[in-house]
């Protein structure tokens, strides 16, 4: 690590003035203070004395010492977990350890928030319906650089830190790539020192826990991840807001709602890596506006008396309620508005009470990023707040909206762009529909006047879709209500402009841009692959590559060193063995990682992701083995995993087929190690951290033009797992970065897809016919998979039949390549070494500079010469003598932030260096009474 002055863990806590107390020249400040002291009232003197005393009670950071860790751990065992310190189980130990780490996060979070306020910093508000954060404990320890200290401290108590890691439940706060991207972005926002909050929903049961039934079918059971509480959740019952639904709009245009549900804040603290900055992820849980109906309770109708409470709490019970019913659709819309309304109320509260600004200044203080269409109803809600509550003219309110909002489009598939039926929307949000109609009319008038738009163009761009049932097009609302719209991969952004938003791009070409997705290198290499991380550090020289991944290119200097290549291969084999051991312990299947190639496809089950193509290829490989056609065939273990939406019939049928093919292959003695097929149930972040490092290849085989970006391809590539992929999403850019010769590309290219779909007939090869015959003949169970065959015969929309032979051929090429182990290992090294562009730090840096106009605001380190024996708390005007840096304007801070190029290596980011000794004192931030917000704790009275 690069050394720098100590910035945390031990010593005196610094004090940062609030925005209401800007830094002053020290000599002038002393004269002003002397004058002020002569005029102080008794009440002011009492308040100052109280302020100083409170600061002195907690004026030091928790020390980074074994004694401190052990005392904190035992205290939490006794006082927080209410267990005897002489008799506790592993889960209690996990809780106590987590609370101990959380204490440190709270210190840093509070100081970070105070500093942002002092700097009058513009904030990013990243709003997403899901955050797939994964386990917290090890990630927090690594980002705080305290893992070794905690490991040693707990070892002295005969407690294994690794066992505690396994006690943690994966939070049920997300499902797939959308939520994992949001989690990576929060890590990068904190690491890059950007002022930010994440906002979403606090799900009680997540999406569902996936199990596989005896017949191979997906079974959905509730994910009781909160059964034993969650030590990382900081519940904030005093931070609550009323969210209204239903009702009517009176003759004066006032919304009279008929139902109110309370949104209560739950905060998770997100530490940056190698920085003191710690951010908040605020998730809203639903609570009733009244615990029970008192009148019904008095008459003994107890069940009906609590019905309102149950209905309210159900709103945030499950991620993505089944929308095959009207009730499910209504629940989804209510969820999205609930998140949007509570978030906007919180942002505006912070603007008024903390940043002391007028609501018209919202664009100066806030950039709101809409992650997909789920939060786009925020546009209508902000319009309502500005027009109805702040009495701002509609045109001005719309102008404020467009300056505040930006929107990320994550799809090219029309069905994924949300639309709500007008009758349902009007029933749930009657005033918002009025405002949408008003906005739509304003927009249409502009189209006719400024762009001479014809009726066809207006129909395409209108927020309201005409038809048998009128619908509200949320993507169109997002585009009209935002100043920037971005795609998430180069090819996706071009296709988005050419097809999805073609006419919008004609009138607003500057509104559309690309921001290729990325993943956090900390979790997806440094954290999940510690052996490879250590090997990389040996070559690079330090761990700076985790925030400057351009340093990974140094690996190429060792690629011709046979000892290094052997070490790299040994790490891969160790990771495969870890994966194989997990399979043995949890699935009862024995693998041979030293012989078998590990082939992985783990992602949401969907037709466009083409697990269909994969399983058909597996069946063909099995038929080859039975016929003796095994020359040159590389032994393989093939893994497929992911969840299907509960109402997605085809995807669930596909899971059943995969499991029954697996049952047949794995129990056939003629196959042996040549082929194993396993379906990984309940795929989540923790499983990914085992699977990804232990894979040899990964399947990124979506139909060209359907995958917006993909991020699992990036995670695998960072871990030297080679991609078998189509010319789609981020695969193309990864090929550009690491060399197309290091990616196994195949399949139809996007420019040919429409032509093939429009052609007569479908391509069913002899090889694929053999597979279909085996399925029809009942080789894998009763003939209930005809829908899979029909999907190819009747249209082949996703080109599984078209690409089948090419997929078989590319797998043969993989077999041949894998058998040259030295060349294969070098391909993996080349992959890892050239992936810097796909760090989420680069993505977030581009958002910050090109969309949000938000600047780094790193919490300054304290001076080393501060005197911890100061008899009283420093006054605001004395702060300059207690910090390394004065609190200048935001422009003064830009130089201390990251300077990240578009590709390759990264610029300077501050590092912490070694943990300071107990004798090195660091002042900690003094809380200022002017900050009575929840960022320091404002109570919201409803």
Short mmCIF file of C-alpha atoms in Angstrom, two decimals, residues 615-616 618-620 623 657-658 660-661 767-790:
data_model
loop_
_atom_site.label_atom_id
_atom_site.label_comp_id
_atom_site.label_asym_id
_atom_site.label_seq_id
_atom_site.Cartn_x
_atom_site.Cartn_y
_atom_site.Cartn_z
CA UNK A 615 -29.08 -27.47 -22.67
CA UNK A 616 -29.68 -28.60 -26.26
CA UNK A 618 -25.42 -30.61 -23.58
CA UNK A 619 -27.90 -33.20 -24.83
CA UNK A 620 -26.05 -33.40 -28.15
CA UNK A 623 -25.66 -38.39 -27.47
CA UNK A 657 -35.72 -30.09 -18.50
CA UNK A 658 -32.21 -29.14 -17.35
CA UNK A 660 -33.97 -34.11 -15.72
CA UNK A 661 -31.18 -34.13 -18.28
CA UNK A 767 -27.50 -32.48 -35.13
CA UNK A 768 -30.41 -30.56 -33.64
CA UNK A 769 -32.89 -33.07 -35.07
CA UNK A 770 -31.12 -35.84 -33.11
CA UNK A 771 -31.58 -33.79 -29.94
CA UNK A 772 -35.27 -33.18 -30.60
CA UNK A 773 -35.83 -36.89 -31.27
CA UNK A 774 -34.24 -37.78 -27.92
CA UNK A 775 -36.50 -35.32 -26.11
CA UNK A 776 -39.64 -36.50 -27.93
CA UNK A 777 -38.81 -40.14 -27.27
CA UNK A 778 -38.86 -39.56 -23.52
CA UNK A 779 -35.15 -40.00 -22.81
CA UNK A 780 -35.44 -37.30 -20.14
CA UNK A 781 -38.90 -38.08 -18.83
CA UNK A 782 -42.44 -37.82 -20.06
CA UNK A 783 -42.93 -35.88 -23.25
CA UNK A 784 -43.72 -32.55 -21.58
CA UNK A 785 -41.02 -30.42 -23.20
CA UNK A 786 -42.72 -29.93 -26.55
CA UNK A 787 -42.88 -26.19 -25.82
CA UNK A 788 -39.08 -26.06 -26.00
CA UNK A 789 -39.06 -27.72 -29.41
CA UNK A 790 -41.98 -25.61 -30.61
#
